[in-house]
Amino acid sequence: MHRETHPSQTDTVIVGAGAVGCSVAYHLTELGAEDVTIIDQGPLPVTGGSSTHAPGIMFQTSPSKIQTKTAHYTSRLLKEAGAYDEVGGIELARSEKRMDFLQRRVEWAKSYGLPQPELLEPEEVTEHLPLVNEDEILGGYYSPTDGRVDSTQALAWYMQTSSADFFGNTEVVDIEVSGDEVQAVVTNRGRIECNRCVLATNNWAYQTGKMAGLDLPIAPVEHQYVVTEPLDELTGSRRPHGEATADLEIPGDQGITEAMSQPPDRPVGRDQDNSLYFRTHGDGYGLGSYNHESLVVDPDEMGTNSEESQASVHSFTEKHWTKPTHPNREKSAQQAFNELLPDTENKEFQITENGIFVYTPDGMPVLGETPKVDGLWTALAIWWTHSGGYGKILAEWMENGVPRLPSGPVDTSGIHVARFEPHAGSKDYFMDRGGKRYEQVYSIVEPRWQPDNHRGMRVSPFYQQQQELGAEFYQSGGWESPQWYDYNEDLVEKYEDQIPDQDGWQSVNRSPIEAAEHLHTREHVSMFDMTTFSSIMVEGPDAGEFLQRICSNGMDLTPGKVRYTTMLNEGGTIIADLTVVCLGESEYMVTTGGGNSPGIHGSWIKQHAPDTVSVTVEESAKCTIGLWGPDSRLLLQRVTDADVSNDEFSYFSSKRMYVGDVPVIALRVSYVGELGWELWAPSEYGQKLWNTLWEAGQDLNIRPMGGGALESMRLEKGFRLWGTDIDTDVNPLAAGLPFAVDLETDFIGKEALVEEKETGLDKQVACLTLDNSTDIMLSGRPILKSGEAVGYVQAGNYGYSVEESIVYTYLPAELAETGTSVQVQCEGEYYDATVRDEPLFDSGRNKIIR
């Protein structure tokens, strides 16, 4: 709906009328939201943002479930709207490594529900794409529902269909915030008071975020695209020139918008070995290239439309087309295209552009309510491919409190705006990392790949000792976390008979030392750095009542007691799993995982706390050592005057005590299924704490232990990991955590959980072991029953104590029964597997509670 003058007051303002903003507006009003206003600095529908200079190619398959699901939803929505050409998509291979990668594509597509994925022989590729040089390729991956969106048509459809009010040529100059709540959006045409504001500004996200006092880590990057002059082989495929843009106000070069409106008449294609993609535009070929050095734009320098150009289109830089400037590509875009599509060689370009779009440090979108400003929501770093799906997810989140697609709740851990670490807002950091993600966009990224820049920023107090012990550091949330220690290499020979070899893709960036550390911890004692884990102090006269409201388990705790619980949203799915420690009558310490947990979980708890409850997220304030193994009590008793016997310090209890001179909060809990403690201390005492334990444990053969051993040990024990086995797309009953739910209490999400329990669970967690293999299964690979995908690998590893390859998944309830036979497909192989009772290790808990 269009009006001349925007209102002075509205419930929801959406800033940005491109693919994402229009999708959010459409889905909000579809859910019944009223009084929604959407504004953009450019004319409508061609605003000058990235939505209308983009060629609209949509490849749906991704190693990410949420990316695949949102892409498929978008393709279905826009097909129904008449703005999507379902011509199919083919990804080509010019190397054996790429053919292996395309096999992974097939497996991800099966896992996440894309229809009819298949691998093609070279001659099958050229049946679909006759201009491709068959001699240049080894095969392809075909997804028949891939295609192309007509961006101008799609935007017009959103605007015509939604009951929101749309206003173009309206520039935002300020976002007013008071008392940590959004108050108004100020434009060059007046002020709009609002209860909610959604930033869907993509290329301008950093600038609009700064207006509200936020540093959003979103880097604009240039990307090359050309459209050739007409090819004889494509004659007759063009729409009448000017038809698509007739009667539209077009900023800059009208030819770009007109060319993008020309539909493809055959599958869209990718040559990822050379960072290229392509599609027909009527009788011309459109050629896109990531095959150049990263051209990151200073986000403060993003301009506005002019008579000469759209704001998000820069001038074409010929050297990046004709010369090999990409650090990992030997050929230039020109050479690679000449080889692959020889009919385009020496053709003139009728359209050229360096279009701008954005990347985040981890390459994923930015969605959700900002932790610092209530009522300020984000829908950023999203392409056309996923725009419909993320608009649906955000609208559901805003209106109903549950991020979801029609297929069900979704996992938001990897896309949440609150996931970024404190340093991510530095322009040097996010521009460098954004440029790296651009460089990698068509690269084959190894499992557990680690960046080599911006390292050593966040280190625990134990970092010096860890370096001396030869730690192999992996970065998580900016923290340097040891994955294994070269110090323990001697253990590999000791346990070599229990460590099966891993080959191929499953073995990349793994070390047998991880297995040796696992086995040593089961027999002796090890120290694990848990400093990346976070403590959240909840204090005040109503602290217990508040925790009961946000926790699914009973919070009737007396001082010294510890309880495991989940924290749910209104739909009954898991926001977090927590350990709650009662330190005093009105003093609690809540502990949660590392990585993005402090931002996501800490901010959620703070936002829901009443004025009578103080919430302090102690990210970095404490350091923590996990002391685990059969000899952990013997060692701990040596360095403390406190009684740590089982009678005086039972499982799931806590004590304030001293380890040597160091004051600690000791928790009798273990994430590895062994006797052990978590020792939480102020960070400044960290080195002393490490040294005290290390020196006292030398005759017990104490060892450091890394994250690789932790992962295999926790899977043997069946302990869940948020963001991997549990997240916002599953409830605690389906996740096998009924002990973390007390339905006699009242908590957020209870009503939905009771309804789910009464109607019956449609899926349940299942522990599988491979019948005849020790290979490690990789996440995202399909679980098959009678040849049909019924689930996918959530987590997999080898259990060195139980001597089984372990897979955790979710299966339809009728298949989750012990003894059910299924298959796992991984790297083109089919593995027989069986559902097992869990936990696989120490089911009687004899080791952990002794």
Short mmCIF file of N, CA and C in Angstrom, two decimals, residues 453-547:
data_model
loop_
_atom_site.label_atom_id
_atom_site.label_comp_id
_atom_site.label_asym_id
_atom_site.label_seq_id
_atom_site.Cartn_x
_atom_site.Cartn_y
_atom_site.Cartn_z
N ASN A 453 44.36 -15.02 10.62
CA ASN A 453 44.55 -13.63 11.05
C ASN A 453 43.63 -13.32 12.23
N HIS A 454 43.92 -12.21 12.88
CA HIS A 454 43.17 -11.80 14.07
C HIS A 454 43.15 -12.94 15.10
N ARG A 455 44.29 -13.49 15.34
CA ARG A 455 44.40 -14.57 16.33
C ARG A 455 45.01 -14.03 17.62
N GLY A 456 44.80 -14.80 18.68
CA GLY A 456 45.39 -14.44 19.97
C GLY A 456 44.74 -13.23 20.62
N MET A 457 43.51 -12.92 20.22
CA MET A 457 42.85 -11.75 20.80
C MET A 457 42.29 -12.03 22.19
N ARG A 458 41.68 -13.21 22.35
CA ARG A 458 41.08 -13.57 23.63
C ARG A 458 41.75 -14.86 24.10
N VAL A 459 42.47 -14.75 25.19
CA VAL A 459 43.18 -15.92 25.70
C VAL A 459 42.88 -16.07 27.19
N SER A 460 42.87 -17.29 27.63
CA SER A 460 42.62 -17.55 29.04
C SER A 460 43.88 -17.27 29.85
N PRO A 461 43.77 -17.19 31.17
CA PRO A 461 44.98 -17.01 31.99
C PRO A 461 45.97 -18.15 31.87
N PHE A 462 45.53 -19.27 31.28
CA PHE A 462 46.39 -20.45 31.16
C PHE A 462 47.14 -20.48 29.83
N TYR A 463 47.01 -19.43 29.04
CA TYR A 463 47.52 -19.44 27.66
C TYR A 463 49.02 -19.72 27.60
N GLN A 464 49.78 -19.09 28.50
CA GLN A 464 51.22 -19.29 28.47
C GLN A 464 51.57 -20.76 28.74
N GLN A 465 50.94 -21.36 29.74
CA GLN A 465 51.19 -22.77 30.03
C GLN A 465 50.77 -23.66 28.85
N GLN A 466 49.66 -23.29 28.23
CA GLN A 466 49.18 -24.09 27.10
C GLN A 466 50.14 -24.02 25.92
N GLN A 467 50.68 -22.84 25.67
CA GLN A 467 51.67 -22.71 24.60
C GLN A 467 52.89 -23.58 24.88
N GLU A 468 53.34 -23.56 26.12
CA GLU A 468 54.51 -24.36 26.48
C GLU A 468 54.25 -25.85 26.33
N LEU A 469 52.98 -26.25 26.44
CA LEU A 469 52.60 -27.66 26.30
C LEU A 469 52.23 -28.02 24.87
N GLY A 470 52.44 -27.10 23.94
CA GLY A 470 52.22 -27.40 22.53
C GLY A 470 50.76 -27.47 22.14
N ALA A 471 49.94 -26.58 22.68
CA ALA A 471 48.52 -26.60 22.36
C ALA A 471 48.29 -26.25 20.89
N GLU A 472 47.40 -26.99 20.24
CA GLU A 472 46.89 -26.66 18.90
C GLU A 472 45.59 -25.89 19.12
N PHE A 473 45.65 -24.58 18.88
CA PHE A 473 44.54 -23.72 19.24
C PHE A 473 43.52 -23.63 18.10
N TYR A 474 42.26 -23.79 18.47
CA TYR A 474 41.14 -23.49 17.59
C TYR A 474 40.45 -22.26 18.16
N GLN A 475 39.90 -21.44 17.27
CA GLN A 475 39.26 -20.21 17.71
C GLN A 475 37.75 -20.40 17.81
N SER A 476 37.19 -19.97 18.92
CA SER A 476 35.74 -20.05 19.14
C SER A 476 35.30 -18.81 19.89
N GLY A 477 34.42 -18.02 19.27
CA GLY A 477 34.00 -16.78 19.91
C GLY A 477 35.16 -15.84 20.16
N GLY A 478 36.20 -15.96 19.34
CA GLY A 478 37.39 -15.15 19.51
C GLY A 478 38.39 -15.71 20.49
N TRP A 479 37.97 -16.71 21.28
CA TRP A 479 38.86 -17.34 22.25
C TRP A 479 39.80 -18.34 21.56
N GLU A 480 41.00 -18.42 22.08
CA GLU A 480 41.93 -19.46 21.65
C GLU A 480 41.75 -20.66 22.57
N SER A 481 41.20 -21.75 22.01
CA SER A 481 40.88 -22.93 22.81
C SER A 481 41.68 -24.12 22.31
N PRO A 482 42.44 -24.77 23.18
CA PRO A 482 43.23 -25.92 22.74
C PRO A 482 42.34 -27.07 22.24
N GLN A 483 42.67 -27.61 21.08
CA GLN A 483 41.98 -28.78 20.56
C GLN A 483 42.71 -30.05 20.97
N TRP A 484 44.03 -29.99 21.03
CA TRP A 484 44.86 -31.06 21.58
C TRP A 484 46.22 -30.47 21.93
N TYR A 485 47.05 -31.24 22.58
CA TYR A 485 48.37 -30.78 23.03
C TYR A 485 49.46 -31.73 22.51
N ASP A 486 50.46 -31.16 21.88
CA ASP A 486 51.60 -31.97 21.44
C ASP A 486 52.31 -32.64 22.62
N TYR A 487 52.19 -32.06 23.79
CA TYR A 487 52.77 -32.64 25.00
C TYR A 487 52.31 -34.08 25.20
N ASN A 488 51.12 -34.38 24.72
CA ASN A 488 50.54 -35.72 24.92
C ASN A 488 50.82 -36.69 23.78
N GLU A 489 51.73 -36.34 22.90
CA GLU A 489 52.01 -37.21 21.75
C GLU A 489 52.51 -38.58 22.18
N ASP A 490 53.19 -38.64 23.31
CA ASP A 490 53.69 -39.93 23.78
C ASP A 490 52.55 -40.90 24.12
N LEU A 491 51.38 -40.35 24.41
CA LEU A 491 50.25 -41.22 24.76
C LEU A 491 49.70 -41.97 23.54
N VAL A 492 49.96 -41.46 22.35
CA VAL A 492 49.45 -42.11 21.14
C VAL A 492 50.01 -43.52 21.02
N GLU A 493 51.28 -43.65 21.29
CA GLU A 493 51.89 -44.99 21.21
C GLU A 493 51.31 -45.91 22.28
N LYS A 494 51.07 -45.37 23.46
CA LYS A 494 50.53 -46.18 24.54
C LYS A 494 49.16 -46.75 24.18
N TYR A 495 48.34 -45.93 23.52
CA TYR A 495 46.96 -46.34 23.23
C TYR A 495 46.73 -46.68 21.76
N GLU A 496 47.79 -46.93 21.00
CA GLU A 496 47.64 -47.06 19.55
C GLU A 496 46.68 -48.19 19.16
N ASP A 497 46.58 -49.23 19.97
CA ASP A 497 45.68 -50.34 19.62
C ASP A 497 44.21 -49.94 19.75
N GLN A 498 43.92 -48.85 20.44
CA GLN A 498 42.55 -48.41 20.65
C GLN A 498 42.17 -47.20 19.79
N ILE A 499 43.09 -46.81 18.91
CA ILE A 499 42.86 -45.62 18.09
C ILE A 499 42.82 -46.03 16.62
N PRO A 500 41.64 -46.22 16.06
CA PRO A 500 41.56 -46.60 14.65
C PRO A 500 41.97 -45.45 13.74
N ASP A 501 42.53 -45.79 12.60
CA ASP A 501 42.90 -44.77 11.62
C ASP A 501 41.65 -44.14 11.03
N GLN A 502 41.77 -42.86 10.71
CA GLN A 502 40.72 -42.16 9.97
C GLN A 502 41.31 -41.67 8.66
N ASP A 503 40.59 -41.90 7.57
CA ASP A 503 41.08 -41.54 6.25
C ASP A 503 40.15 -40.52 5.59
N GLY A 504 40.65 -39.90 4.53
CA GLY A 504 39.81 -39.04 3.71
C GLY A 504 39.35 -37.80 4.43
N TRP A 505 38.18 -37.31 4.03
CA TRP A 505 37.65 -36.05 4.54
C TRP A 505 37.42 -36.11 6.04
N GLN A 506 37.10 -37.31 6.55
CA GLN A 506 36.86 -37.45 7.99
C GLN A 506 38.11 -37.21 8.83
N SER A 507 39.26 -37.34 8.21
CA SER A 507 40.51 -37.23 8.97
C SER A 507 41.11 -35.84 8.96
N VAL A 508 40.55 -34.94 8.15
CA VAL A 508 41.16 -33.62 7.97
C VAL A 508 41.10 -32.82 9.27
N ASN A 509 42.24 -32.25 9.63
CA ASN A 509 42.36 -31.41 10.83
C ASN A 509 42.00 -32.16 12.12
N ARG A 510 42.26 -33.44 12.12
CA ARG A 510 42.15 -34.24 13.34
C ARG A 510 43.54 -34.75 13.72
N SER A 511 43.67 -35.15 14.97
CA SER A 511 44.92 -35.72 15.44
C SER A 511 44.63 -36.92 16.32
N PRO A 512 45.43 -37.99 16.20
CA PRO A 512 45.25 -39.12 17.13
C PRO A 512 45.51 -38.74 18.58
N ILE A 513 46.14 -37.58 18.79
CA ILE A 513 46.37 -37.13 20.17
C ILE A 513 45.03 -36.89 20.87
N GLU A 514 44.01 -36.44 20.13
CA GLU A 514 42.69 -36.24 20.72
C GLU A 514 42.18 -37.54 21.35
N ALA A 515 42.37 -38.64 20.61
CA ALA A 515 41.94 -39.95 21.12
C ALA A 515 42.74 -40.35 22.35
N ALA A 516 44.04 -40.10 22.31
CA ALA A 516 44.91 -40.47 23.44
C ALA A 516 44.52 -39.68 24.69
N GLU A 517 44.19 -38.41 24.54
CA GLU A 517 43.76 -37.60 25.68
C GLU A 517 42.46 -38.12 26.26
N HIS A 518 41.56 -38.54 25.40
CA HIS A 518 40.30 -39.16 25.84
C HIS A 518 40.59 -40.37 26.72
N LEU A 519 41.42 -41.28 26.23
CA LEU A 519 41.67 -42.53 26.94
C LEU A 519 42.45 -42.30 28.23
N HIS A 520 43.37 -41.35 28.18
CA HIS A 520 44.12 -41.05 29.41
C HIS A 520 43.20 -40.52 30.49
N THR A 521 42.28 -39.64 30.12
CA THR A 521 41.36 -39.06 31.11
C THR A 521 40.50 -40.13 31.75
N ARG A 522 40.11 -41.14 30.99
CA ARG A 522 39.30 -42.23 31.54
C ARG A 522 40.10 -43.04 32.58
N GLU A 523 41.42 -43.00 32.51
CA GLU A 523 42.24 -43.83 33.40
C GLU A 523 42.93 -43.05 34.51
N HIS A 524 43.18 -41.76 34.29
CA HIS A 524 43.99 -41.01 35.25
C HIS A 524 43.28 -39.69 35.63
N VAL A 525 43.88 -38.57 35.29
CA VAL A 525 43.29 -37.27 35.58
C VAL A 525 43.80 -36.26 34.55
N SER A 526 42.90 -35.37 34.13
CA SER A 526 43.27 -34.35 33.14
C SER A 526 42.67 -33.01 33.54
N MET A 527 43.28 -31.96 32.98
CA MET A 527 42.80 -30.59 33.18
C MET A 527 42.31 -30.05 31.84
N PHE A 528 41.10 -29.49 31.89
CA PHE A 528 40.50 -28.94 30.67
C PHE A 528 40.18 -27.48 30.91
N ASP A 529 40.59 -26.62 29.98
CA ASP A 529 40.35 -25.18 30.10
C ASP A 529 38.92 -24.87 29.68
N MET A 530 38.10 -24.45 30.64
CA MET A 530 36.70 -24.11 30.39
C MET A 530 36.45 -22.61 30.43
N THR A 531 37.48 -21.81 30.26
CA THR A 531 37.34 -20.38 30.42
C THR A 531 36.38 -19.77 29.40
N THR A 532 36.20 -20.42 28.25
CA THR A 532 35.26 -19.89 27.26
C THR A 532 33.82 -20.05 27.73
N PHE A 533 33.58 -20.95 28.69
CA PHE A 533 32.24 -21.09 29.26
C PHE A 533 31.94 -19.83 30.09
N SER A 534 30.69 -19.54 30.28
CA SER A 534 30.33 -18.28 30.91
C SER A 534 29.54 -18.49 32.19
N SER A 535 29.75 -17.57 33.11
CA SER A 535 28.93 -17.53 34.32
C SER A 535 28.07 -16.29 34.27
N ILE A 536 26.83 -16.45 34.72
CA ILE A 536 25.88 -15.35 34.77
C ILE A 536 25.37 -15.27 36.21
N MET A 537 25.65 -14.17 36.88
CA MET A 537 25.23 -14.02 38.26
C MET A 537 23.81 -13.44 38.30
N VAL A 538 22.93 -14.13 39.00
CA VAL A 538 21.54 -13.71 39.14
C VAL A 538 21.29 -13.50 40.64
N GLU A 539 21.01 -12.27 41.04
CA GLU A 539 20.94 -11.94 42.46
C GLU A 539 19.76 -11.02 42.76
N GLY A 540 19.31 -11.08 43.99
CA GLY A 540 18.22 -10.21 44.42
C GLY A 540 17.13 -11.00 45.11
N PRO A 541 16.23 -10.31 45.80
CA PRO A 541 15.21 -11.00 46.60
C PRO A 541 14.27 -11.86 45.76
N ASP A 542 14.11 -11.55 44.48
CA ASP A 542 13.22 -12.34 43.63
C ASP A 542 13.98 -13.22 42.64
N ALA A 543 15.27 -13.45 42.91
CA ALA A 543 16.09 -14.19 41.96
C ALA A 543 15.60 -15.62 41.77
N GLY A 544 15.24 -16.30 42.87
CA GLY A 544 14.77 -17.68 42.76
C GLY A 544 13.48 -17.79 41.99
N GLU A 545 12.56 -16.87 42.28
CA GLU A 545 11.27 -16.86 41.58
C GLU A 545 11.47 -16.58 40.09
N PHE A 546 12.38 -15.66 39.78
CA PHE A 546 12.67 -15.34 38.38
C PHE A 546 13.26 -16.54 37.65
N LEU A 547 14.23 -17.21 38.28
CA LEU A 547 14.83 -18.38 37.64
C LEU A 547 13.80 -19.47 37.42
#
